Amino acid sequence: MMSYDFSVVLRFSDALTLGLVMTLKLTVLSILIGSVIGFAVALARTSSNGVLRFICATYVEFFRGTPVLVQLFWIFFCLPLILGVELSNLVSGVIALSLYMGAVSSETFRAALRTVGPEQHDAAIALGLPSHVEVTYVVLPQALLRAAPPLLSNSVSLFKESALVSAVGLADLMFVGQNISNTTGRPVEVLTIVALIYFVIAFPITRVVTVFERRMLRKLKA
Amino acid sequence: MGNTMTVAPAQGDGSALLCVKGLRMGYGPVEVLKGMDIEMKPGERVVLIGPSGSGKSTLLRVMMGLEQIQHGQITFGGDPYITADKGKTKIDIGVRKKIGMVFQHYTLFPHLSVLGNLILAPCKVAGESRSSASERARALLERLGLSHRVDAYPAQLSGGQKQRVAIARALMLDPKLMLFDEVTSALDPELVAEVEQVILQLAAQNMPMMIVTHDMWFAKNIASRVIFAAEGRIIEDGPPEQVLGNPREERTREFLERVFHIKT
Ligand SMILES: Nc1ncnc2c1ncn2[C@@H]1O[C@H](COP(=O)(O)OP(=O)(O)OP(=O)(O)O)[C@@H](O)[C@H]1O
Ligand SMILES: [Mg+2]
């Protein structure tokens, strides 16, 4: 029977930390950029311009309907060929995951915008609020509050999906873990620890989402 | 109080507070308001009654600038502010802001506290300072018996409290005319009185108002004038003693008997 030696992993803690930092950098950037794209696309899909609506809908369906791994490969290998520019691994990764996050979160924002009912619009008009005040102080805060819990869930998913970038050679936590496990020949110890790191970060957030969601819904149910 | 006894065609003379002239409005091809003329004098409290679907809410929404109209004009204090013009509805927002409205279904902003609901428009539209608006809001809430709920959120309020806050929110803008559309219809019976009491208080201060209600007691106590409308037309218009007590029109009589079981 084989004996496990987790102290092996300790020797590579610096490398793992670097990998984790890369994963977090990639994920946080993609979440921020992706959420902005998602909100803009959700608003654009309520526009009266049919062409704009069609373009946005196509984008969303395409990115939701294809494997993230294929999107990653396409952006890493095809996009530089088409654009004729070299993109660093991190930039390519951020572009790919941001576009994916944008498509997913636009659906989240779209649902949240729909819950702001027409009576809120009537009230805004009856109070003489111009439309920019209505959007900023009435629609946006309610949509954001409603979108926050599912958006956090989207973010946790993205954090986990980001491990796919290791397949295109971006030195994230997964990539580093794989390398260490290959060089040490101790996949059980190394990959278990890598899994635990992902879990320790993702799990508390999913718990927060649940609590937050319950509070939020109670507050907004007017 | 000078009540109009008949359905006089509204004249846009300077003494009228509100003047609706030749108002026609439809949702798509279906005409809902089929030519309405109303002239309201300062200080009048008009109660609007009529069967479901007769266009009462629609009339109030039009007066508030919430709907497009196909024909006619509405003036307030002599200034035209809603005008049908070649299929478009022109709205003068400066004039319309003198009118406040409270709806049947609570339309408070759920993400803002009671205070936040009251000061949003004064601060963001009228440019009033936060401290001055808050001070006015607290004084107003005190008068309406809501001082203890200043920091509550709408979801924590009873229906009656919500409607009183909605009234306070409208009053913050110092309206010269208030529109109430069945503001007690969604309330539990025991909460109706507290809201009606607030509106009666406003009446005692001579606030002009137009009220849609199905509450007979309230109508009799608040109205200086009653308009009965059916199918988008004004059928009868006069003092409450006439319209509610001894209607001239057969349709009014029939409606009162059917809905309120009042034998006239
Ligand atoms: N948004 C809308 N789209 C299409 N038709 C509408 C709309 N709102 C109201 N209507 C129609 O307009 C007519 C008048 O409606 P309105 O709500 O003004 O009646 P009401 O007198 O207020 O009735 P109630 O006593 O039931 O409140 C009704 O036939 C209604 O179906
Ligand atoms: Mg109605």
Short mmCIF file of C-alpha atoms and ligand atoms in Angstrom, two decimals:
data_model
loop_
_atom_site.label_atom_id
_atom_site.label_comp_id
_atom_site.label_asym_id
_atom_site.label_seq_id
_atom_site.Cartn_x
_atom_site.Cartn_y
_atom_site.Cartn_z
CA MET A 1 0.00 0.00 0.00
CA MET A 2 1.13 3.44 -0.92
CA SER A 3 1.79 6.00 1.78
CA TYR A 4 0.80 9.61 1.32
CA ASP A 5 3.17 12.46 2.09
CA PHE A 6 1.44 15.81 2.03
CA SER A 7 4.58 17.64 3.09
CA VAL A 8 5.67 17.32 -0.55
CA VAL A 9 3.10 19.96 -1.37
CA LEU A 10 4.56 22.36 1.18
CA ARG A 11 7.81 22.52 -0.74
CA PHE A 12 5.89 23.96 -3.68
CA SER A 13 3.79 26.40 -1.72
CA ASP A 14 5.37 29.40 -3.43
CA ALA A 15 4.57 28.09 -6.89
CA LEU A 16 1.03 27.22 -5.83
CA THR A 17 0.57 30.70 -4.40
CA LEU A 18 1.66 32.24 -7.70
CA GLY A 19 -0.82 29.99 -9.50
CA LEU A 20 -3.59 31.00 -7.12
CA VAL A 21 -2.79 34.68 -7.61
CA MET A 22 -3.03 34.18 -11.37
CA THR A 23 -6.36 32.40 -11.00
CA LEU A 24 -7.73 35.18 -8.79
CA LYS A 25 -6.43 37.93 -11.07
CA LEU A 26 -7.99 36.26 -14.09
CA THR A 27 -11.29 35.59 -12.33
CA VAL A 28 -11.73 38.98 -10.69
CA LEU A 29 -10.91 40.89 -13.88
CA SER A 30 -13.26 38.69 -15.91
CA ILE A 31 -16.05 39.06 -13.35
CA LEU A 32 -15.77 42.86 -13.33
CA ILE A 33 -15.51 43.28 -17.10
CA GLY A 34 -18.06 40.54 -17.74
CA SER A 35 -20.62 42.11 -15.39
CA VAL A 36 -20.35 45.47 -17.12
CA ILE A 37 -20.80 43.74 -20.50
CA GLY A 38 -23.71 41.77 -19.06
CA PHE A 39 -25.53 44.84 -17.73
CA ALA A 40 -25.02 46.76 -20.97
CA VAL A 41 -26.26 43.81 -23.02
CA ALA A 42 -29.30 43.36 -20.75
CA LEU A 43 -30.21 47.05 -21.22
CA ALA A 44 -29.56 46.83 -24.97
CA ARG A 45 -31.93 43.88 -25.22
CA THR A 46 -34.76 46.14 -23.99
CA SER A 47 -33.92 48.69 -26.71
CA SER A 48 -36.35 49.50 -29.52
CA ASN A 49 -33.57 48.95 -32.07
CA GLY A 50 -34.18 45.51 -33.60
CA VAL A 51 -30.68 45.13 -35.06
CA LEU A 52 -29.07 45.85 -31.70
CA ARG A 53 -31.39 43.37 -29.98
CA PHE A 54 -30.55 40.71 -32.58
CA ILE A 55 -26.79 41.19 -32.25
CA CYS A 56 -26.97 40.98 -28.45
CA ALA A 57 -29.22 37.94 -28.50
CA THR A 58 -26.90 36.15 -30.93
CA TYR A 59 -23.88 36.90 -28.76
CA VAL A 60 -25.61 35.62 -25.62
CA GLU A 61 -26.94 32.44 -27.22
CA PHE A 62 -23.62 31.69 -28.88
CA PHE A 63 -21.57 31.94 -25.71
CA ARG A 64 -24.14 30.08 -23.65
CA GLY A 65 -24.50 27.40 -26.27
CA THR A 66 -20.84 26.45 -26.86
CA PRO A 67 -18.34 24.78 -24.50
CA VAL A 68 -16.16 27.25 -22.59
CA LEU A 69 -13.12 25.18 -23.53
CA VAL A 70 -13.85 25.69 -27.23
CA GLN A 71 -14.30 29.44 -26.64
CA LEU A 72 -10.94 29.53 -24.85
CA PHE A 73 -9.14 27.70 -27.64
CA TRP A 74 -10.75 29.91 -30.23
CA ILE A 75 -9.71 33.13 -28.50
CA PHE A 76 -6.19 31.84 -27.73
CA PHE A 77 -5.41 30.50 -31.17
CA CYS A 78 -7.83 32.00 -33.72
CA LEU A 79 -8.33 35.56 -32.47
CA PRO A 80 -4.61 36.51 -32.73
CA LEU A 81 -4.56 35.14 -36.29
CA ILE A 82 -7.63 37.15 -37.26
CA LEU A 83 -6.53 40.36 -35.51
CA GLY A 84 -2.92 39.91 -36.51
CA VAL A 85 -1.67 40.83 -33.01
CA GLU A 86 0.02 38.85 -30.30
CA LEU A 87 -2.05 38.61 -27.12
CA SER A 88 -0.49 37.62 -23.83
CA ASN A 89 -1.93 34.52 -22.18
CA LEU A 90 -3.52 36.58 -19.42
CA VAL A 91 -5.14 39.00 -21.86
CA SER A 92 -6.52 36.15 -23.96
CA GLY A 93 -7.82 34.45 -20.83
CA VAL A 94 -9.50 37.63 -19.59
CA ILE A 95 -11.10 38.26 -22.99
CA ALA A 96 -12.44 34.72 -23.20
CA LEU A 97 -13.78 34.52 -19.64
CA SER A 98 -15.17 38.09 -19.74
CA LEU A 99 -17.16 37.32 -22.88
CA TYR A 100 -18.48 34.15 -21.28
CA MET A 101 -19.32 35.96 -18.03
CA GLY A 102 -20.97 38.76 -20.03
CA ALA A 103 -23.29 36.31 -21.77
CA VAL A 104 -24.22 34.49 -18.57
CA SER A 105 -24.64 37.60 -16.41
CA SER A 106 -26.70 39.43 -19.04
CA GLU A 107 -29.40 36.82 -18.45
CA THR A 108 -29.13 37.45 -14.70
CA PHE A 109 -29.47 41.20 -15.21
CA ARG A 110 -32.30 40.74 -17.69
CA ALA A 111 -34.32 38.77 -15.17
CA ALA A 112 -33.57 41.36 -12.48
CA LEU A 113 -34.63 44.25 -14.68
CA ARG A 114 -37.93 42.49 -15.40
CA THR A 115 -38.77 42.37 -11.69
CA VAL A 116 -38.83 46.19 -11.53
CA GLY A 117 -42.53 46.50 -12.34
CA PRO A 118 -44.35 49.11 -14.42
CA GLU A 119 -45.86 50.64 -11.25
CA GLN A 120 -42.38 51.80 -10.27
CA HIS A 121 -42.23 53.68 -13.56
CA ASP A 122 -45.67 55.22 -12.91
CA ALA A 123 -44.55 56.36 -9.47
CA ALA A 124 -41.37 57.87 -10.91
CA ILE A 125 -43.37 59.86 -13.46
CA ALA A 126 -45.94 60.94 -10.88
CA LEU A 127 -43.05 62.31 -8.81
CA GLY A 128 -41.68 64.13 -11.82
CA LEU A 129 -38.42 62.15 -11.91
CA PRO A 130 -36.61 62.63 -15.22
CA SER A 131 -35.58 59.35 -16.85
CA HIS A 132 -31.91 59.55 -15.85
CA VAL A 133 -32.91 59.96 -12.19
CA GLU A 134 -35.40 57.12 -12.56
CA VAL A 135 -32.76 54.78 -14.03
CA THR A 136 -30.06 55.75 -11.52
CA TYR A 137 -32.07 55.86 -8.30
CA VAL A 138 -35.06 53.62 -8.92
CA VAL A 139 -34.34 50.97 -11.58
CA LEU A 140 -30.60 50.37 -11.20
CA PRO A 141 -30.47 49.86 -7.40
CA GLN A 142 -33.41 47.46 -7.47
CA ALA A 143 -31.99 45.53 -10.43
CA LEU A 144 -28.56 45.33 -8.78
CA LEU A 145 -29.97 44.16 -5.45
CA ARG A 146 -32.00 41.48 -7.21
CA ALA A 147 -29.10 40.49 -9.43
CA ALA A 148 -26.50 40.36 -6.64
CA PRO A 149 -27.15 36.80 -5.37
CA PRO A 150 -27.29 35.11 -8.81
CA LEU A 151 -24.37 37.27 -9.91
CA LEU A 152 -22.29 35.95 -7.03
CA SER A 153 -23.26 32.43 -8.08
CA ASN A 154 -22.21 33.23 -11.65
CA SER A 155 -18.92 34.48 -10.21
CA VAL A 156 -18.29 31.31 -8.23
CA SER A 157 -18.97 29.26 -11.36
CA LEU A 158 -16.54 31.39 -13.32
CA PHE A 159 -13.89 30.93 -10.63
CA LYS A 160 -14.23 27.17 -11.01
CA GLU A 161 -14.48 27.24 -14.84
CA SER A 162 -11.29 29.31 -14.91
CA ALA A 163 -9.31 26.10 -14.29
CA LEU A 164 -9.90 25.38 -17.97
CA VAL A 165 -7.29 28.00 -18.93
CA SER A 166 -4.62 25.54 -17.81
CA ALA A 167 -5.41 23.65 -21.02
CA VAL A 168 -4.09 26.55 -23.10
CA GLY A 169 -0.98 26.96 -20.97
CA LEU A 170 -1.92 29.87 -18.71
CA ALA A 171 -0.05 29.37 -15.42
CA ASP A 172 -3.04 29.36 -13.09
CA LEU A 173 -3.54 27.25 -9.97
CA MET A 174 -4.63 24.21 -11.94
CA PHE A 175 -1.74 24.47 -14.39
CA VAL A 176 0.82 24.81 -11.60
CA GLY A 177 -0.78 21.94 -9.71
CA GLN A 178 -0.62 19.70 -12.74
CA ASN A 179 3.04 20.51 -13.31
CA ILE A 180 3.98 19.82 -9.69
CA SER A 181 2.06 16.58 -9.70
CA ASN A 182 3.90 15.49 -12.88
CA THR A 183 7.37 16.41 -11.64
CA THR A 184 6.91 14.92 -8.14
CA GLY A 185 4.88 11.94 -9.25
CA ARG A 186 2.50 12.56 -6.36
CA PRO A 187 -0.84 13.42 -8.04
CA VAL A 188 -2.98 12.38 -5.06
CA GLU A 189 -1.41 14.81 -2.59
CA VAL A 190 -0.99 17.70 -5.00
CA LEU A 191 -4.35 17.52 -6.76
CA THR A 192 -6.21 16.99 -3.49
CA ILE A 193 -4.68 20.15 -2.09
CA VAL A 194 -5.49 22.04 -5.30
CA ALA A 195 -9.10 20.90 -5.07
CA LEU A 196 -9.23 21.97 -1.43
CA ILE A 197 -7.93 25.44 -2.27
CA TYR A 198 -10.68 25.90 -4.89
CA PHE A 199 -13.28 24.62 -2.42
CA VAL A 200 -12.15 26.77 0.51
CA ILE A 201 -12.56 29.88 -1.61
CA ALA A 202 -15.78 28.95 -3.43
CA PHE A 203 -17.77 27.37 -0.60
CA PRO A 204 -18.04 30.36 1.77
CA ILE A 205 -19.21 32.53 -1.11
CA THR A 206 -22.01 30.12 -2.00
CA ARG A 207 -23.09 30.17 1.67
CA VAL A 208 -23.07 33.96 1.71
CA VAL A 209 -25.19 33.97 -1.43
CA THR A 210 -27.87 31.87 0.24
CA VAL A 211 -28.11 34.08 3.32
CA PHE A 212 -27.90 37.28 1.30
CA GLU A 213 -30.60 36.10 -1.09
CA ARG A 214 -33.05 35.32 1.71
CA ARG A 215 -32.54 38.76 3.30
CA MET A 216 -32.73 40.58 0.00
CA LEU A 217 -35.96 38.99 -1.09
CA ARG A 218 -37.56 39.74 2.25
CA LYS A 219 -36.57 43.37 1.95
CA LEU A 220 -37.68 43.89 -1.64
CA LYS A 221 -41.02 42.13 -1.30
CA ALA A 222 -42.99 45.34 -0.87
CA MET B 1 -68.97 75.97 -2.91
CA GLY B 2 -69.83 76.59 -6.54
CA ASN B 3 -70.77 73.28 -8.01
CA THR B 4 -71.37 72.74 -11.66
CA MET B 5 -74.85 71.32 -11.90
CA THR B 6 -74.78 70.12 -15.47
CA VAL B 7 -72.23 68.72 -17.85
CA ALA B 8 -71.25 72.13 -19.03
CA PRO B 9 -68.73 72.16 -21.84
CA ALA B 10 -65.51 73.14 -20.14
CA GLN B 11 -64.43 76.69 -20.80
CA GLY B 12 -60.79 77.54 -20.43
CA ASP B 13 -61.45 80.67 -18.38
CA GLY B 14 -58.92 81.76 -15.81
CA SER B 15 -61.02 80.84 -12.78
CA ALA B 16 -60.82 77.09 -13.46
CA LEU B 17 -58.16 75.07 -11.68
CA LEU B 18 -58.28 72.19 -14.10
CA CYS B 19 -59.98 72.03 -17.44
CA VAL B 20 -60.37 68.88 -19.54
CA LYS B 21 -61.60 69.56 -23.05
CA GLY B 22 -62.72 67.06 -25.69
CA LEU B 23 -60.59 64.28 -24.23
CA ARG B 24 -60.50 61.10 -26.27
CA MET B 25 -58.15 58.27 -25.49
CA GLY B 26 -57.83 54.62 -26.44
CA TYR B 27 -55.48 51.73 -25.96
CA GLY B 28 -54.89 50.79 -29.57
CA PRO B 29 -58.12 50.64 -31.54
CA VAL B 30 -60.37 50.40 -28.47
CA GLU B 31 -61.54 53.82 -27.38
CA VAL B 32 -61.68 54.08 -23.58
CA LEU B 33 -62.43 57.79 -23.04
CA LYS B 34 -64.99 58.87 -25.61
CA GLY B 35 -64.98 62.64 -25.34
CA MET B 36 -64.78 64.04 -21.80
CA ASP B 37 -65.13 67.61 -20.61
CA ILE B 38 -64.55 68.53 -16.98
CA GLU B 39 -63.96 71.89 -15.39
CA MET B 40 -62.74 71.89 -11.82
CA LYS B 41 -62.74 75.03 -9.68
CA PRO B 42 -60.15 75.74 -6.99
CA GLY B 43 -60.97 73.99 -3.73
CA GLU B 44 -63.29 71.45 -5.32
CA ARG B 45 -63.15 67.82 -4.28
CA VAL B 46 -64.46 65.70 -7.11
CA VAL B 47 -65.37 62.08 -6.46
CA LEU B 48 -65.44 59.97 -9.61
CA ILE B 49 -67.66 56.89 -9.56
CA GLY B 50 -68.66 54.43 -12.23
CA PRO B 51 -68.72 50.77 -13.18
CA SER B 52 -65.51 48.79 -13.59
CA GLY B 53 -63.91 49.52 -16.92
CA SER B 54 -65.64 52.89 -17.35
CA GLY B 55 -62.29 54.65 -17.63
CA LYS B 56 -61.87 56.23 -14.18
CA SER B 57 -58.29 55.11 -13.68
CA THR B 58 -57.50 55.95 -17.28
CA LEU B 59 -58.78 59.51 -16.81
CA LEU B 60 -56.57 60.02 -13.76
CA ARG B 61 -53.56 58.47 -15.51
CA VAL B 62 -54.09 60.79 -18.47
CA MET B 63 -54.27 63.80 -16.15
CA MET B 64 -50.98 62.65 -14.60
CA GLY B 65 -49.34 62.40 -18.02
CA LEU B 66 -48.98 58.61 -17.85
CA GLU B 67 -50.91 57.86 -21.05
CA GLN B 68 -50.98 59.05 -24.65
CA ILE B 69 -54.21 60.72 -25.77
CA GLN B 70 -55.73 60.94 -29.24
CA HIS B 71 -57.71 64.14 -28.96
CA GLY B 72 -58.28 67.06 -26.63
CA GLN B 73 -56.43 69.26 -24.20
CA ILE B 74 -56.03 69.61 -20.45
CA THR B 75 -55.13 72.89 -18.82
CA PHE B 76 -54.09 73.50 -15.24
CA GLY B 77 -54.34 76.97 -13.73
CA GLY B 78 -54.95 78.26 -17.25
CA ASP B 79 -51.82 76.63 -18.69
CA PRO B 80 -52.30 73.85 -21.25
CA TYR B 81 -50.10 70.96 -20.17
CA ILE B 82 -51.44 67.94 -22.02
CA THR B 83 -52.27 68.43 -25.66
CA ALA B 84 -53.04 65.97 -28.44
CA ASP B 85 -51.12 67.10 -31.46
CA LYS B 86 -51.18 65.07 -34.68
CA GLY B 87 -51.18 61.72 -32.96
CA LYS B 88 -48.56 62.76 -30.37
CA THR B 89 -49.22 63.80 -26.80
CA LYS B 90 -47.37 66.90 -25.69
CA ILE B 91 -46.80 67.17 -21.98
CA ASP B 92 -45.57 70.27 -20.18
CA ILE B 93 -43.72 68.70 -17.29
CA GLY B 94 -43.33 71.95 -15.39
CA VAL B 95 -47.10 72.29 -15.11
CA ARG B 96 -47.75 68.60 -14.52
CA LYS B 97 -45.46 68.64 -11.50
CA LYS B 98 -48.11 70.67 -9.66
CA ILE B 99 -50.28 67.55 -9.61
CA GLY B 100 -49.68 64.63 -7.25
CA MET B 101 -51.08 61.11 -7.50
CA VAL B 102 -51.52 58.10 -5.26
CA PHE B 103 -52.25 54.73 -6.82
CA GLN B 104 -54.30 51.72 -5.75
CA HIS B 105 -51.33 49.40 -5.57
CA TYR B 106 -48.49 50.52 -3.38
CA THR B 107 -45.87 52.11 -5.50
CA LEU B 108 -43.29 52.88 -2.85
CA PHE B 109 -39.67 52.28 -3.83
CA PRO B 110 -38.85 49.04 -1.96
CA HIS B 111 -35.09 49.65 -1.78
CA LEU B 112 -35.48 53.00 -0.01
CA SER B 113 -36.54 53.68 3.57
CA VAL B 114 -39.64 55.72 4.29
CA LEU B 115 -37.45 58.82 4.57
CA GLY B 116 -35.61 57.88 1.37
CA ASN B 117 -38.91 57.56 -0.48
CA LEU B 118 -40.00 61.00 0.69
CA ILE B 119 -36.84 62.92 -0.09
CA LEU B 120 -35.83 61.34 -3.42
CA ALA B 121 -37.80 63.68 -5.67
CA PRO B 122 -37.21 66.88 -3.66
CA CYS B 123 -33.45 66.24 -3.58
CA LYS B 124 -32.90 64.86 -7.07
CA VAL B 125 -35.42 66.94 -8.99
CA ALA B 126 -36.08 70.12 -7.05
CA GLY B 127 -32.45 70.30 -5.89
CA GLU B 128 -33.41 70.73 -2.25
CA SER B 129 -30.68 69.94 0.29
CA ARG B 130 -30.85 66.59 2.02
CA SER B 131 -31.13 68.14 5.47
CA SER B 132 -33.91 70.54 4.54
CA ALA B 133 -35.91 67.80 2.74
CA SER B 134 -35.40 65.40 5.67
CA GLU B 135 -36.62 68.01 8.10
CA ARG B 136 -39.79 68.60 6.07
CA ALA B 137 -40.27 64.85 5.67
CA ARG B 138 -40.04 64.24 9.42
CA ALA B 139 -42.52 67.01 10.15
CA LEU B 140 -44.94 65.63 7.57
CA LEU B 141 -44.62 62.06 8.86
CA GLU B 142 -45.24 63.34 12.36
CA ARG B 143 -48.51 64.94 11.22
CA LEU B 144 -49.54 61.66 9.59
CA GLY B 145 -48.72 59.68 12.73
CA LEU B 146 -45.77 57.91 11.13
CA SER B 147 -42.81 59.38 13.05
CA HIS B 148 -41.89 55.95 14.40
CA ARG B 149 -41.57 54.52 10.87
CA VAL B 150 -39.14 57.04 9.38
CA ASP B 151 -36.36 54.48 8.96
CA ALA B 152 -38.54 51.48 8.14
CA TYR B 153 -38.51 49.87 4.69
CA PRO B 154 -41.77 49.49 2.73
CA ALA B 155 -41.82 45.71 3.24
CA GLN B 156 -41.99 46.30 7.02
CA LEU B 157 -45.11 48.50 6.81
CA SER B 158 -48.78 47.61 6.93
CA GLY B 159 -50.87 48.40 3.86
CA GLY B 160 -52.39 51.42 5.57
CA GLN B 161 -48.98 52.75 6.52
CA LYS B 162 -47.72 52.24 2.97
CA GLN B 163 -50.56 54.28 1.53
CA ARG B 164 -50.04 57.04 4.08
CA VAL B 165 -46.34 57.12 3.18
CA ALA B 166 -47.32 57.27 -0.51
CA ILE B 167 -49.56 60.25 0.26
CA ALA B 168 -46.76 61.92 2.23
CA ARG B 169 -44.33 61.31 -0.64
CA ALA B 170 -46.68 63.12 -3.02
CA LEU B 171 -47.24 65.97 -0.55
CA MET B 172 -43.49 66.58 -0.27
CA LEU B 173 -43.68 68.16 -3.74
CA ASP B 174 -46.30 70.65 -2.57
CA PRO B 175 -48.97 69.68 -5.13
CA LYS B 176 -51.83 72.02 -6.02
CA LEU B 177 -54.11 69.12 -6.94
CA MET B 178 -54.13 65.53 -5.67
CA LEU B 179 -55.42 62.51 -7.58
CA PHE B 180 -56.39 59.39 -5.61
CA ASP B 181 -57.18 56.20 -7.52
CA GLU B 182 -58.95 53.70 -5.24
CA VAL B 183 -56.23 54.12 -2.64
CA THR B 184 -58.05 51.97 -0.07
CA SER B 185 -59.23 49.17 -2.37
CA ALA B 186 -56.25 46.92 -1.73
CA LEU B 187 -56.38 47.38 2.05
CA ASP B 188 -57.77 45.12 4.73
CA PRO B 189 -61.04 46.65 5.96
CA GLU B 190 -59.62 47.64 9.35
CA LEU B 191 -56.89 49.73 7.69
CA VAL B 192 -59.17 51.75 5.43
CA ALA B 193 -60.11 54.37 8.02
CA GLU B 194 -56.55 55.52 8.80
CA VAL B 195 -55.93 56.31 5.14
CA GLU B 196 -59.29 57.98 4.58
CA GLN B 197 -58.66 60.06 7.70
CA VAL B 198 -55.48 61.46 6.17
CA ILE B 199 -57.32 62.42 2.99
CA LEU B 200 -60.10 64.03 5.03
CA GLN B 201 -57.41 66.05 6.86
CA LEU B 202 -56.14 67.27 3.50
CA ALA B 203 -59.68 68.16 2.51
CA ALA B 204 -60.02 70.23 5.67
CA GLN B 205 -56.99 72.20 4.48
CA ASN B 206 -58.79 72.90 1.19
CA MET B 207 -56.56 70.71 -0.98
CA PRO B 208 -58.27 70.29 -4.36
CA MET B 209 -58.60 66.63 -5.23
CA MET B 210 -60.08 64.11 -7.60
CA ILE B 211 -60.86 60.79 -6.01
CA VAL B 212 -61.91 57.45 -7.44
CA THR B 213 -63.51 55.34 -4.73
CA HIS B 214 -66.03 52.58 -4.21
CA ASP B 215 -66.51 53.56 -0.56
CA MET B 216 -69.91 55.24 -0.22
CA TRP B 217 -69.32 56.59 3.26
CA PHE B 218 -66.04 58.15 2.18
CA ALA B 219 -67.54 59.56 -1.03
CA LYS B 220 -70.35 61.28 0.87
CA ASN B 221 -67.97 62.70 3.46
CA ILE B 222 -65.33 64.03 1.15
CA ALA B 223 -67.06 65.06 -2.08
CA SER B 224 -67.99 68.60 -2.93
CA ARG B 225 -69.00 67.27 -6.32
CA VAL B 226 -69.61 63.82 -7.78
CA ILE B 227 -69.13 62.70 -11.35
CA PHE B 228 -70.67 59.45 -12.56
CA ALA B 229 -68.96 58.06 -15.64
CA ALA B 230 -69.78 55.00 -17.70
CA GLU B 231 -68.21 53.60 -20.85
CA GLY B 232 -65.83 56.51 -21.23
CA ARG B 233 -68.45 59.25 -20.96
CA ILE B 234 -69.64 61.50 -18.18
CA ILE B 235 -73.24 60.61 -17.47
CA GLU B 236 -73.99 62.82 -14.50
CA ASP B 237 -72.12 65.58 -12.72
CA GLY B 238 -73.34 67.51 -9.69
CA PRO B 239 -73.31 67.96 -5.92
CA PRO B 240 -73.20 64.76 -3.86
CA GLU B 241 -76.74 65.22 -2.61
CA GLN B 242 -77.91 65.07 -6.20
CA VAL B 243 -75.71 62.40 -7.77
CA LEU B 244 -75.60 60.08 -4.77
CA GLY B 245 -78.96 61.01 -3.23
CA ASN B 246 -81.34 61.84 -6.00
CA PRO B 247 -79.77 61.20 -9.38
CA ARG B 248 -81.38 62.65 -12.48
CA GLU B 249 -80.05 60.00 -14.79
CA GLU B 250 -81.52 56.53 -14.90
CA ARG B 251 -78.06 55.00 -15.39
CA THR B 252 -76.73 56.62 -12.23
CA ARG B 253 -79.71 55.36 -10.26
CA GLU B 254 -79.26 51.86 -11.66
CA PHE B 255 -75.53 51.87 -10.81
CA LEU B 256 -76.10 53.04 -7.22
CA GLU B 257 -78.72 50.35 -6.69
CA ARG B 258 -76.62 47.59 -8.19
CA VAL B 259 -73.28 48.45 -6.60
CA PHE B 260 -74.15 50.14 -3.33
CA HIS B 261 -77.67 48.78 -2.88
CA ILE B 262 -78.85 52.34 -2.41
CA LYS B 263 -82.52 52.87 -3.20
CA THR B 264 -82.94 56.41 -4.39
N1 LIG C 1 -52.86 49.16 -20.37
C1 LIG C 1 -54.05 48.88 -20.97
N2 LIG C 1 -54.07 48.32 -22.19
C2 LIG C 1 -55.25 48.05 -22.82
N3 LIG C 1 -56.46 48.30 -22.28
C3 LIG C 1 -56.51 48.84 -21.06
C4 LIG C 1 -55.30 49.18 -20.34
N4 LIG C 1 -55.66 49.71 -19.15
C5 LIG C 1 -57.00 49.74 -19.14
N5 LIG C 1 -57.53 49.22 -20.28
C6 LIG C 1 -58.96 49.12 -20.63
O1 LIG C 1 -59.51 50.41 -20.54
C7 LIG C 1 -60.81 50.36 -20.00
C8 LIG C 1 -60.91 51.33 -18.83
O2 LIG C 1 -60.06 50.88 -17.79
P1 LIG C 1 -59.90 51.65 -16.42
O3 LIG C 1 -58.87 50.94 -15.66
O4 LIG C 1 -59.69 53.10 -16.70
O5 LIG C 1 -61.32 51.46 -15.77
P2 LIG C 1 -61.79 51.82 -14.29
O6 LIG C 1 -63.01 52.66 -14.45
O7 LIG C 1 -60.68 52.40 -13.53
O8 LIG C 1 -62.22 50.40 -13.73
P3 LIG C 1 -62.05 49.81 -12.25
O9 LIG C 1 -63.22 50.32 -11.46
O10 LIG C 1 -62.14 48.34 -12.46
O11 LIG C 1 -60.73 50.26 -11.71
C9 LIG C 1 -61.07 48.93 -19.61
O12 LIG C 1 -61.88 48.36 -20.63
C10 LIG C 1 -59.72 48.30 -19.60
O13 LIG C 1 -59.80 46.96 -19.99
MG MG C 2 -59.50 51.75 -11.86
#
